[in-house]
PDB file of C-alpha atoms and ligand atoms in Angstrom:
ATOM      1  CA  UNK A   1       0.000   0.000   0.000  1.00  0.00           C
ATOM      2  CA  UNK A   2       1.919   3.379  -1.137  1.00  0.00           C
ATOM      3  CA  UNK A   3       0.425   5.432   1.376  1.00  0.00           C
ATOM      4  CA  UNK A   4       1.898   3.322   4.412  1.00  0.00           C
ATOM      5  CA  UNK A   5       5.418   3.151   2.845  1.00  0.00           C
ATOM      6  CA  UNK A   6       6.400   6.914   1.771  1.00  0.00           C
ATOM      7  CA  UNK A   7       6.418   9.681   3.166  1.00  0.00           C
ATOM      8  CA  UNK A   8       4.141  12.423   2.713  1.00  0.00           C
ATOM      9  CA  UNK A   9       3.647  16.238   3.529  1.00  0.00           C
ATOM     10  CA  UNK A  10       0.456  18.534   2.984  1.00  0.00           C
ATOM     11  CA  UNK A  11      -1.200  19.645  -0.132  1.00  0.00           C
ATOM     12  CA  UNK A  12      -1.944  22.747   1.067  1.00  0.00           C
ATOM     13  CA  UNK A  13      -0.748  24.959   4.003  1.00  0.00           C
ATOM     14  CA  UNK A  14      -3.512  25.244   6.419  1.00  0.00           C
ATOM     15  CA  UNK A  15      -4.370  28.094   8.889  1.00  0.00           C
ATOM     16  CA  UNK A  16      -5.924  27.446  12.348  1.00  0.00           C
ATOM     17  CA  UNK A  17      -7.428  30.308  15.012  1.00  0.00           C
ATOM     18  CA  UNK A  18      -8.356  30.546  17.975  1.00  0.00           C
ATOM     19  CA  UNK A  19      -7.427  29.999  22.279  1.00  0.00           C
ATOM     20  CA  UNK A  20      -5.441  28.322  23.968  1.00  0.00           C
ATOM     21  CA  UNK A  21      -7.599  25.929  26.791  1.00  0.00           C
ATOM     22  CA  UNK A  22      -5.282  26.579  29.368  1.00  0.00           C
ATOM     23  CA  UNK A  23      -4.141  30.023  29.107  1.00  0.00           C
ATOM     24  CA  UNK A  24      -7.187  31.730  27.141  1.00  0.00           C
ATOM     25  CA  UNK A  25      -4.840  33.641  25.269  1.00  0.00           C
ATOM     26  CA  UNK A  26      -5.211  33.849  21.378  1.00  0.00           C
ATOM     27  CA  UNK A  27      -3.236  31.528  19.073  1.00  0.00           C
ATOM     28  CA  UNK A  28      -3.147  30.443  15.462  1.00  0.00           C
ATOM     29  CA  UNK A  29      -0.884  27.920  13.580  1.00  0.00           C
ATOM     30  CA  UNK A  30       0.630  28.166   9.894  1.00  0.00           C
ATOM     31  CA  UNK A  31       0.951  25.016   8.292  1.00  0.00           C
ATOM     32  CA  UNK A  32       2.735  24.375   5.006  1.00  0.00           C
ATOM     33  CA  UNK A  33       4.402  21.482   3.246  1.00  0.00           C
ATOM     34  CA  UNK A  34       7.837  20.612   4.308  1.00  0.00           C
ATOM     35  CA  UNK A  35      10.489  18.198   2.250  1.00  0.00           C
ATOM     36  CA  UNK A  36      11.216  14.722   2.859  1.00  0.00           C
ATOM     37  CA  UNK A  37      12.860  13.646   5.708  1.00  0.00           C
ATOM     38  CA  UNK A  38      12.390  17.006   7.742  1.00  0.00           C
ATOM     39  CA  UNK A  39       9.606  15.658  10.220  1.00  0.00           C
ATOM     40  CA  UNK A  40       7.257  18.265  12.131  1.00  0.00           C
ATOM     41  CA  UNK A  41       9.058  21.505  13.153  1.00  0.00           C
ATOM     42  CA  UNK A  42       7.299  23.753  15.226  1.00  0.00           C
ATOM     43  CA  UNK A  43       8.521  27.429  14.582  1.00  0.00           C
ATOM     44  CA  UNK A  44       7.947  29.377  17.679  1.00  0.00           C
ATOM     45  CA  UNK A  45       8.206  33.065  18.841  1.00  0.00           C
ATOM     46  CA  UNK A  46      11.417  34.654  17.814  1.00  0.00           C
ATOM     47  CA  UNK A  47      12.012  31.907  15.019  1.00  0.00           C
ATOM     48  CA  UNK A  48      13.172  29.037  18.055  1.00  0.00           C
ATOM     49  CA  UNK A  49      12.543  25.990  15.708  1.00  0.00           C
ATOM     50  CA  UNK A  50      11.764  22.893  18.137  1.00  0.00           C
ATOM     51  CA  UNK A  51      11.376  19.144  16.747  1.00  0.00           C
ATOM     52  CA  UNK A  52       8.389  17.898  17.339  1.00  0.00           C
ATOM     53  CA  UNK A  53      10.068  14.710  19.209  1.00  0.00           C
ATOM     54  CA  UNK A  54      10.566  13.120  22.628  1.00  0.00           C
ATOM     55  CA  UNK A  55      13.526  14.567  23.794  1.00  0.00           C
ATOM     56  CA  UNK A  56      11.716  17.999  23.470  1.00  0.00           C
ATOM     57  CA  UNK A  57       9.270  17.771  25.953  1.00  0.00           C
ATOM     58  CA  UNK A  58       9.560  20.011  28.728  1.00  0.00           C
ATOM     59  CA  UNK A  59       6.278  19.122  30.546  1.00  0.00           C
ATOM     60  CA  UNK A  60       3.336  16.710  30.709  1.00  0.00           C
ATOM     61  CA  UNK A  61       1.387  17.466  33.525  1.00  0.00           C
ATOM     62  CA  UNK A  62      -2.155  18.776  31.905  1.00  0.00           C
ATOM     63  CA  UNK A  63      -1.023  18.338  28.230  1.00  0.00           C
ATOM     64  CA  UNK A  64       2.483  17.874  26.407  1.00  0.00           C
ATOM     65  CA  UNK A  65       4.551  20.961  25.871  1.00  0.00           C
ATOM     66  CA  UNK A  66       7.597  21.299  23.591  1.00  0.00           C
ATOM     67  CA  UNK A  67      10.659  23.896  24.290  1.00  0.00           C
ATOM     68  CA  UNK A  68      13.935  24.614  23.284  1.00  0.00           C
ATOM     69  CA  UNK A  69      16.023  27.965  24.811  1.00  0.00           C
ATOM     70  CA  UNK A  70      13.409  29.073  27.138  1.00  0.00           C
ATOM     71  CA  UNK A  71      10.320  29.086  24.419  1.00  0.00           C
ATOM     72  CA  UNK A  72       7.480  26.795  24.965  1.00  0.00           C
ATOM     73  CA  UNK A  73       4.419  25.582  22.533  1.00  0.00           C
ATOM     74  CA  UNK A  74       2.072  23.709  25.034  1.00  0.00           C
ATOM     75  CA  UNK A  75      -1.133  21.463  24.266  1.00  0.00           C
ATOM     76  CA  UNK A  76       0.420  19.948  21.047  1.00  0.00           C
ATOM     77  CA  UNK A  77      -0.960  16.881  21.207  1.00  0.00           C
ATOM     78  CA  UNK A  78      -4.209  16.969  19.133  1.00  0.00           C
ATOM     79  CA  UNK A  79      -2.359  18.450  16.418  1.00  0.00           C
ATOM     80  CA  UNK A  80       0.297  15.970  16.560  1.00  0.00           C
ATOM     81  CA  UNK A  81      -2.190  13.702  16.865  1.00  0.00           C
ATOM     82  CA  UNK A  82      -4.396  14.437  13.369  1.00  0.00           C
ATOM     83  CA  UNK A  83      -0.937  15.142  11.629  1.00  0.00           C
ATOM     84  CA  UNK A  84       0.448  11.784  12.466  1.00  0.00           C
ATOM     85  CA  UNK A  85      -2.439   9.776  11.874  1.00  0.00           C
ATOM     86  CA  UNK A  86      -3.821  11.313   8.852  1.00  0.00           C
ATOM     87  CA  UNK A  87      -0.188  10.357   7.323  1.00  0.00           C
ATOM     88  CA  UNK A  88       1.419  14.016   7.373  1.00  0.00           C
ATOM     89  CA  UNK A  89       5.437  12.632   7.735  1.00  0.00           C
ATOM     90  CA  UNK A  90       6.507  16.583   6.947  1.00  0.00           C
ATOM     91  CA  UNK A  91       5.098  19.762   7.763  1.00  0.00           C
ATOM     92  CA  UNK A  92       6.747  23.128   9.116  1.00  0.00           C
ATOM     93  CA  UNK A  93       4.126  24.541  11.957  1.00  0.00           C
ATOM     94  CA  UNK A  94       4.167  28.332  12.581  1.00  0.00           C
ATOM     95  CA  UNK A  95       2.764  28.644  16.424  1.00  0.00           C
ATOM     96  CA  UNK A  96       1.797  32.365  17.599  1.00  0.00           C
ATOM     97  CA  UNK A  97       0.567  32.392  20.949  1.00  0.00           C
ATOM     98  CA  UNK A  98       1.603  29.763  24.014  1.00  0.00           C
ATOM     99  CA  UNK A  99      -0.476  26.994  22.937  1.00  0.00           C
ATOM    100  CA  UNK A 100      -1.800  25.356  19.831  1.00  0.00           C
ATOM    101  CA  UNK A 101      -5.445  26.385  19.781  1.00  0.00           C
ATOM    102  CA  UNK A 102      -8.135  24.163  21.253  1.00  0.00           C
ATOM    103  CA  UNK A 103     -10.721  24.352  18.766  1.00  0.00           C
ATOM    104  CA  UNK A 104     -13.741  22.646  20.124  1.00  0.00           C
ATOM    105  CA  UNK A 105     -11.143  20.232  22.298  1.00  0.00           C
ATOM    106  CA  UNK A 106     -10.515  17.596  20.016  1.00  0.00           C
ATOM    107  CA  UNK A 107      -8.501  16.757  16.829  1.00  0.00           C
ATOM    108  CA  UNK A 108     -11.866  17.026  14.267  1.00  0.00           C
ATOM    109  CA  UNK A 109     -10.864  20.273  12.903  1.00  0.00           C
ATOM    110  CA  UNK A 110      -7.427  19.539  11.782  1.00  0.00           C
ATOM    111  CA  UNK A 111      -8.409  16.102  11.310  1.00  0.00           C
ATOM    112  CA  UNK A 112     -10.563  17.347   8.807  1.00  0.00           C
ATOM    113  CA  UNK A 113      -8.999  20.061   7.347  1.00  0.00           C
ATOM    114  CA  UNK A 114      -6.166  17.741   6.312  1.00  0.00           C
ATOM    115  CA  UNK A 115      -8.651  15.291   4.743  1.00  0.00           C
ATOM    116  CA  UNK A 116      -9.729  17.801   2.525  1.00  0.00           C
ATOM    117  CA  UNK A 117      -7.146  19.445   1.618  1.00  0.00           C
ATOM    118  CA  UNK A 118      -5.271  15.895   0.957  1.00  0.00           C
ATOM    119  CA  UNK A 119      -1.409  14.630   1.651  1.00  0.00           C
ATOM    120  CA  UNK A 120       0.859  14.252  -0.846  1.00  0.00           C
ATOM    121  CA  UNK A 121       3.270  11.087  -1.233  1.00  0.00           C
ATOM    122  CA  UNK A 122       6.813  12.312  -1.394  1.00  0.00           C
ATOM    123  CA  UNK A 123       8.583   9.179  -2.677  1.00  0.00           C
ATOM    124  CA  UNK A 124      10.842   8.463   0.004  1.00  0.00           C
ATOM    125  CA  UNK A 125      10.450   5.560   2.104  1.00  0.00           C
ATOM    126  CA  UNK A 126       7.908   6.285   5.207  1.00  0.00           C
ATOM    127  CA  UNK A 127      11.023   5.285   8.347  1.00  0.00           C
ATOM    128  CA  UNK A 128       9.578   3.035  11.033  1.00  0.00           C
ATOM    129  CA  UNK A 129      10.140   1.666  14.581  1.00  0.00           C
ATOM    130  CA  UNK A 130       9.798  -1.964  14.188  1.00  0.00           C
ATOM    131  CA  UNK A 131      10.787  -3.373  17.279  1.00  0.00           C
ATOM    132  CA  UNK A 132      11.414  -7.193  17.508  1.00  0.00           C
ATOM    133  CA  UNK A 133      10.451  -7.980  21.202  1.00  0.00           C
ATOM    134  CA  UNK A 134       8.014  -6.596  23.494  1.00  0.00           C
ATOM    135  CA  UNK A 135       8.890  -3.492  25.243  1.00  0.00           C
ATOM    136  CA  UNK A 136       7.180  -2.346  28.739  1.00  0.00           C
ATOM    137  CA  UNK A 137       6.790   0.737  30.896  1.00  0.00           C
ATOM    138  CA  UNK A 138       5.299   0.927  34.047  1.00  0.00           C
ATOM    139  CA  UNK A 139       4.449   3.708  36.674  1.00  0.00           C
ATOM    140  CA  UNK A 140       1.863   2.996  39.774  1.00  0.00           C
ATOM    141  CA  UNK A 141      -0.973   1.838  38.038  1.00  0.00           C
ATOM    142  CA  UNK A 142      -0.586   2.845  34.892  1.00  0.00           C
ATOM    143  CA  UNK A 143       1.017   0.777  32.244  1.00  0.00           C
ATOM    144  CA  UNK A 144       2.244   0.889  28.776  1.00  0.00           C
ATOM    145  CA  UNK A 145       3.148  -2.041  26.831  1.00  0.00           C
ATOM    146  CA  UNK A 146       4.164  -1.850  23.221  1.00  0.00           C
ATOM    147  CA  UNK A 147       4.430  -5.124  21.108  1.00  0.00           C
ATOM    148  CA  UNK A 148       5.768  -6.204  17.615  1.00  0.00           C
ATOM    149  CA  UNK A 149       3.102  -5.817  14.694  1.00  0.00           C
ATOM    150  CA  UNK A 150       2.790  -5.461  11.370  1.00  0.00           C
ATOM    151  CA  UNK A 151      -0.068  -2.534  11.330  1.00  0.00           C
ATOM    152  CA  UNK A 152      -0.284   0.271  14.348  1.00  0.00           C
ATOM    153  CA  UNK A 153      -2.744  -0.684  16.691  1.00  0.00           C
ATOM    154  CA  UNK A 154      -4.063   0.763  19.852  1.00  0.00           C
ATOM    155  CA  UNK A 155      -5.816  -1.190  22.181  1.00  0.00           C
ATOM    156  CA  UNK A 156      -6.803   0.987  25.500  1.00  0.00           C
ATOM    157  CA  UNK A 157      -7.937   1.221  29.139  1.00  0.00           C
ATOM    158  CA  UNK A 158      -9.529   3.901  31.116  1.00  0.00           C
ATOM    159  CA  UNK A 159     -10.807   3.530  34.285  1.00  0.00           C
ATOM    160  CA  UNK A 160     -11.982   7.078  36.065  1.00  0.00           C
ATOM    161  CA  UNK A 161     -13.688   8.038  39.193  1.00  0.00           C
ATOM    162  CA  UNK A 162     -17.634   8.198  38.170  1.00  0.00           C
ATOM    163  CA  UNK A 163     -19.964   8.904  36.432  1.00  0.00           C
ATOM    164  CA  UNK A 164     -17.002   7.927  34.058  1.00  0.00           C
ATOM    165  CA  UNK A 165     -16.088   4.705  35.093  1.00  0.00           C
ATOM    166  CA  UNK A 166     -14.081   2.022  32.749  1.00  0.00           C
ATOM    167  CA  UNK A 167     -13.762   2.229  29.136  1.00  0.00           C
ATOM    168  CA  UNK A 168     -11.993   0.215  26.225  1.00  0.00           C
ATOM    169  CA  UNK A 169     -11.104   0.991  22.737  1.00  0.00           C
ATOM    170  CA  UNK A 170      -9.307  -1.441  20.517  1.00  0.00           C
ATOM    171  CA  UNK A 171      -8.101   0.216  16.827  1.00  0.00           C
ATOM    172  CA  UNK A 172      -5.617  -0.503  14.078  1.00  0.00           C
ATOM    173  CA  UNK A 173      -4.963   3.279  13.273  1.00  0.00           C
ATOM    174  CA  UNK A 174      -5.697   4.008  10.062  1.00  0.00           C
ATOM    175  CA  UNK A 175      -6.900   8.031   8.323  1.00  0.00           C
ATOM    176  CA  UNK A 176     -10.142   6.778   8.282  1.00  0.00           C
ATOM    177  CA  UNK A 177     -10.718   5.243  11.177  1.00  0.00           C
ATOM    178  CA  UNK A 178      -9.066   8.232  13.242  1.00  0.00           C
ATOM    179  CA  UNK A 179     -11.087  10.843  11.591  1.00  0.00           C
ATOM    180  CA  UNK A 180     -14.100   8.899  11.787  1.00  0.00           C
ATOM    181  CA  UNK A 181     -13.745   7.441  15.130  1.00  0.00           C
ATOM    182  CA  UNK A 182     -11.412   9.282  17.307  1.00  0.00           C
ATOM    183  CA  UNK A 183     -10.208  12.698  15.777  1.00  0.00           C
ATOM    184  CA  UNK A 184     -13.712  14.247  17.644  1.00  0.00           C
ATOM    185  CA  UNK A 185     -13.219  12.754  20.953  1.00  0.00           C
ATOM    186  CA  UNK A 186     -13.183  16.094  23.012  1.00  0.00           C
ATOM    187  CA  UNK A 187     -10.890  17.002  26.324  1.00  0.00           C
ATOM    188  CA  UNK A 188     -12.858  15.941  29.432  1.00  0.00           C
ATOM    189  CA  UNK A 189     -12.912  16.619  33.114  1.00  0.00           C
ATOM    190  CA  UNK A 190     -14.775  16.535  36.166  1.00  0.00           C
ATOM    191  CA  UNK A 191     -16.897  20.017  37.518  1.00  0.00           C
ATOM    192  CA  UNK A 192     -14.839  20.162  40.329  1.00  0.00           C
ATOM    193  CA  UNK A 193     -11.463  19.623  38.817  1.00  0.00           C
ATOM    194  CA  UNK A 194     -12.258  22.625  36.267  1.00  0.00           C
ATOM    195  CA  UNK A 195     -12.574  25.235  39.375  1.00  0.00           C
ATOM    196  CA  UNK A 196      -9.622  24.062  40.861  1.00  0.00           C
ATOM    197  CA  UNK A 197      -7.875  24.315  37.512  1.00  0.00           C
ATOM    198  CA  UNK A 198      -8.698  27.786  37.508  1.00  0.00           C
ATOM    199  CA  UNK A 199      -7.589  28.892  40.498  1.00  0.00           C
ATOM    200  CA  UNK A 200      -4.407  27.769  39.837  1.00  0.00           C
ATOM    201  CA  UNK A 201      -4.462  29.771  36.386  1.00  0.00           C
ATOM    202  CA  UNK A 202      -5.256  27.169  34.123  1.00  0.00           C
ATOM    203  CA  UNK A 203      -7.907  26.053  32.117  1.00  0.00           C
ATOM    204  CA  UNK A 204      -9.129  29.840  31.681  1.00  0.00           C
ATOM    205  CA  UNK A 205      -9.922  29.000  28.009  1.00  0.00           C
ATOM    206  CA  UNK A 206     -11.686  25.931  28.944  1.00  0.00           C
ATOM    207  CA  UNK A 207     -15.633  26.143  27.731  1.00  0.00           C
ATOM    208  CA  UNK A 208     -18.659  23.830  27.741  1.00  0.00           C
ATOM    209  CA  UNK A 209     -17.910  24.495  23.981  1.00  0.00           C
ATOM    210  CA  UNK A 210     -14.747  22.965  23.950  1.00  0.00           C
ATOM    211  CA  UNK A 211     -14.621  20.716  26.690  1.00  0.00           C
ATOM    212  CA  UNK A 212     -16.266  17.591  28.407  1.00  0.00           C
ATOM    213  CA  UNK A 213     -17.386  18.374  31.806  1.00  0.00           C
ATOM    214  CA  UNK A 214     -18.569  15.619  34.194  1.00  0.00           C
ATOM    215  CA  UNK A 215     -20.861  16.851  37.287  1.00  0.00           C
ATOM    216  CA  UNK A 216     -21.779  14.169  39.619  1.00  0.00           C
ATOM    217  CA  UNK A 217     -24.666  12.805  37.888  1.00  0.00           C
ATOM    218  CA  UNK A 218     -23.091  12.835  34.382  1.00  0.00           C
ATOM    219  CA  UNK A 219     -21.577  14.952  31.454  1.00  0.00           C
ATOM    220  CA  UNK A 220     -23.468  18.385  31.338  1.00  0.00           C
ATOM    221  CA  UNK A 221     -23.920  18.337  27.539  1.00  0.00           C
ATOM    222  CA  UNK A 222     -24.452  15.335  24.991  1.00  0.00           C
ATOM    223  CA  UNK A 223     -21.898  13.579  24.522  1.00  0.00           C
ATOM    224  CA  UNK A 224     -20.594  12.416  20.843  1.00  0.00           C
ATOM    225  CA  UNK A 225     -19.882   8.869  21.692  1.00  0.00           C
ATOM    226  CA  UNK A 226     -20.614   7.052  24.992  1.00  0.00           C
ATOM    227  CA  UNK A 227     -16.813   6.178  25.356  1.00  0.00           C
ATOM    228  CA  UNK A 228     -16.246   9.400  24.036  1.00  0.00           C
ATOM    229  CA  UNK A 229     -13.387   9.449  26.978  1.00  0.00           C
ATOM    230  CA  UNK A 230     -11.498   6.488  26.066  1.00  0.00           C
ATOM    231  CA  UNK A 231     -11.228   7.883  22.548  1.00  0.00           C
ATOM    232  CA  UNK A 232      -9.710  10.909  23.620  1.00  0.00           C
ATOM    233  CA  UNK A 233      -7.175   8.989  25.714  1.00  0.00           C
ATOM    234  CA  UNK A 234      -6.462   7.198  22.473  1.00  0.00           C
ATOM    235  CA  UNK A 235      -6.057  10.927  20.408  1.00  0.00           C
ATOM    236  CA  UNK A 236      -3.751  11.737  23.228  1.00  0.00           C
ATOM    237  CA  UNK A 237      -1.645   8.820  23.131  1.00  0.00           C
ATOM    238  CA  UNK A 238      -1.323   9.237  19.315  1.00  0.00           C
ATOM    239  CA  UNK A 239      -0.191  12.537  19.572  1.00  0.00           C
ATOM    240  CA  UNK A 240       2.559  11.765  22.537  1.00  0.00           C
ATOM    241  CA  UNK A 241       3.483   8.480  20.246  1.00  0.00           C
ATOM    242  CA  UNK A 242       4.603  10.850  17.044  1.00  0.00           C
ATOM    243  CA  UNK A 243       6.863  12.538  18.850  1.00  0.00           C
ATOM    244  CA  UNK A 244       8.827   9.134  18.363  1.00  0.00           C
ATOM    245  CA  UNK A 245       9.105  10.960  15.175  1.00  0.00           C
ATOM    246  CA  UNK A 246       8.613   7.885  12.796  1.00  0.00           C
ATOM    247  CA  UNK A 247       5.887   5.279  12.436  1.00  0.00           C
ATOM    248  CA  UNK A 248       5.626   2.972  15.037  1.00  0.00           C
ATOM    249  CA  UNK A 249       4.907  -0.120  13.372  1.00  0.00           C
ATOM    250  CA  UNK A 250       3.614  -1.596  16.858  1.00  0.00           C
ATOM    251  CA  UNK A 251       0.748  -3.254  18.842  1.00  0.00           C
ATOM    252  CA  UNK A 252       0.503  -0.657  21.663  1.00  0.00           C
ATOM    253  CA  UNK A 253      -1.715  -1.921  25.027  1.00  0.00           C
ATOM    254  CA  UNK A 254      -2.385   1.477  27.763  1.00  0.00           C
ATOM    255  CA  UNK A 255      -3.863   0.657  30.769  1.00  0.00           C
ATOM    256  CA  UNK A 256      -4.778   4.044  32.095  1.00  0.00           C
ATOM    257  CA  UNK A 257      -1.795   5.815  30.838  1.00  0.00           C
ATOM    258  CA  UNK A 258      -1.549   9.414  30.407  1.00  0.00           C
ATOM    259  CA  UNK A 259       1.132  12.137  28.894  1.00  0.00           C
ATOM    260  CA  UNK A 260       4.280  11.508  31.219  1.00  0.00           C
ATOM    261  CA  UNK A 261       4.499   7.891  30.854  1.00  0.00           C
ATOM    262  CA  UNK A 262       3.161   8.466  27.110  1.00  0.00           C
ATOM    263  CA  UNK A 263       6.777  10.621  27.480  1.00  0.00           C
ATOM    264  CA  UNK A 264       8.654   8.318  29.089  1.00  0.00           C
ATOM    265  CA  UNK A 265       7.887   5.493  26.781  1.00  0.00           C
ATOM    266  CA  UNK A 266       8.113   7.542  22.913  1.00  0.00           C
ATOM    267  CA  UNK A 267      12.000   8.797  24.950  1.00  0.00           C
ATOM    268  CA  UNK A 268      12.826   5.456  25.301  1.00  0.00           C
ATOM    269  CA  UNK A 269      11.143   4.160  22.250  1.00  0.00           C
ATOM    270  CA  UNK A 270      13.096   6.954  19.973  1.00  0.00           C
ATOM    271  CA  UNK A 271      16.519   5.816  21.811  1.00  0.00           C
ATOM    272  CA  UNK A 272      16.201   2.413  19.676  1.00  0.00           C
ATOM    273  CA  UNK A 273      16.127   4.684  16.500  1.00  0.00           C
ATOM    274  CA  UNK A 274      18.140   7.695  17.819  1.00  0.00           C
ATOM    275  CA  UNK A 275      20.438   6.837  20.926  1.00  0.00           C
ATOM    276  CA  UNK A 276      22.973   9.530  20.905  1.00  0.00           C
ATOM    277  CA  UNK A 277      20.187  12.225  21.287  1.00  0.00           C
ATOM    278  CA  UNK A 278      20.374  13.954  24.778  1.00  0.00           C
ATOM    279  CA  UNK A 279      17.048  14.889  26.292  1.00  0.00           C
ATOM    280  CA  UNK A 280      15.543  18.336  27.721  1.00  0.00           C
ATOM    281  CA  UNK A 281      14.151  17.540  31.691  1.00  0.00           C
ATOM    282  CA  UNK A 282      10.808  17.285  31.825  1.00  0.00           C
ATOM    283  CA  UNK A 283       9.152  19.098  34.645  1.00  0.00           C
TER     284      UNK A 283
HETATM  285 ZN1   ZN B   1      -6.169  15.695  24.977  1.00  0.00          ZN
END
């Protein structure tokens, strides 16, 4: 199949708007085609270029941020997330603001965008992680295990305080089946988490418009899928697994994993393709 084996970079450049969830502040990102073999470069304020790979994260505690020399892009996830599994190898990323804007808190937006405006295949060979033994990560509960396969597949495990409660999703991650089935999972959180959030400063662009909120007796608005939660976890994951920063041609199994063991795991997992490459602390 063409499309799995070479790379491939954007049709089009693409132009997003609007806040960051955390901060509130305005942002917007640039996206045009880049050339073969350049990855995803985020260009930030003051032309700091960052990688968008593991050893680049600076933080994971509410979403995963990227630095380099003191300038930050935070929340890149869902991007990372569409761009990776909508088959965008190469693409240069103009950020202005702190974050990458939340849109309505998932990936659907860029998901779509992308899918309209269509990749092009760059003939040169698509570089993968194939990994010939199982490899596993571990912190408290959660756990990360990530398994020879031929195909990418997901297969994960949620399990949240209620109304939430536990929730699967098993996927071999394909274009279609992310922008049909995961891209428009939104963020989530509980009512009481999201006041607490703000008193420490974040969350201040956080909406019932962009933004799952549990109360005690159950999500305040509709949501899109009933495991609509597990689906995000999924969109998250992908977007912390690109920052490998080739395909991982792997079975991956997350039992209720989130960003800094996604971190620890894609640092790790980019050592077997990269190991000289020293790594920014994460905070
Ligand atoms: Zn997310």
């Amino acid at each position: 199949m063409k499309s799995l084996q070479y790379q491939a970079t954007l049709r089009d450049a693409l132009h997003f708007e609007g806040v960051g969830v955390h901060t509130g502040a305005p942002s917007s990102v640039d996206i045009v085609p880049a050339s073969p073999g350049s990855g995803i470069t985020f260009v930030l304020s003051e032309g700091t270029r960052v990688q968008a790979s593991a050893e680049f994260v600076t933080e994971t505690a509410r979403a995963t941020v990227l630095g380099r020399d003191g300038a930050t892009v935070s929340t890149v996830e869902h991007l990372m997330a569409a761009l990776f599994a909508m088959g965008v190898d190469n693409a240069t990323v103009t950020v202005s603001g702190p974050e990458i804007p939340v849109m309505d808190g998932s990936a659907k937006a860029f998901a779509e965008k992308i899918a309209q405006s269509g990749v092009l295949s760059q003939n040169e060979i698509r570089n993968r992680l194939v990994i010939t033994s199982p490899h596993f990560f571990r912190e408290d509960d959660r756990v990360l295990v990530v398994l020879p396969a031929s195909r990418l597949r997901v297969r994960f495990l949620a399990d949240f305080a209620p109304p939430i409660g536990t929730q699967f999703f098993d996927a071999e991650i394909t274009p279609e089946i992310f922008l049909n089935e995961i891209a428009g999972a939104r963020t989530f959180g509980y009512l009481h988490e999201v006041e607490a959030l703000r008193k420490r400063g974040l969350a201040q662009g956080g909406t019932l418009e962009n933004a799952v909120v549990f109360g005690p007796d159950g999500p305040l608005k509709p949501l899109r899928w009933p495991d609509e939660v597990v689906r995000h976890k999924v969109l998250d994951l992908l977007g912390d697994l690109s920052l490998i920063g080739v395909y991982p041609q792997c079975e991956v199994i997350a039992i209720k994993s989130g960003h800094r063991l996604h971190c620890i795991a894609t640092r790790e997992l980019r050592k077997l393709i990269a190991p000289a490459l020293p790594s920014v602390k994460v905070r």
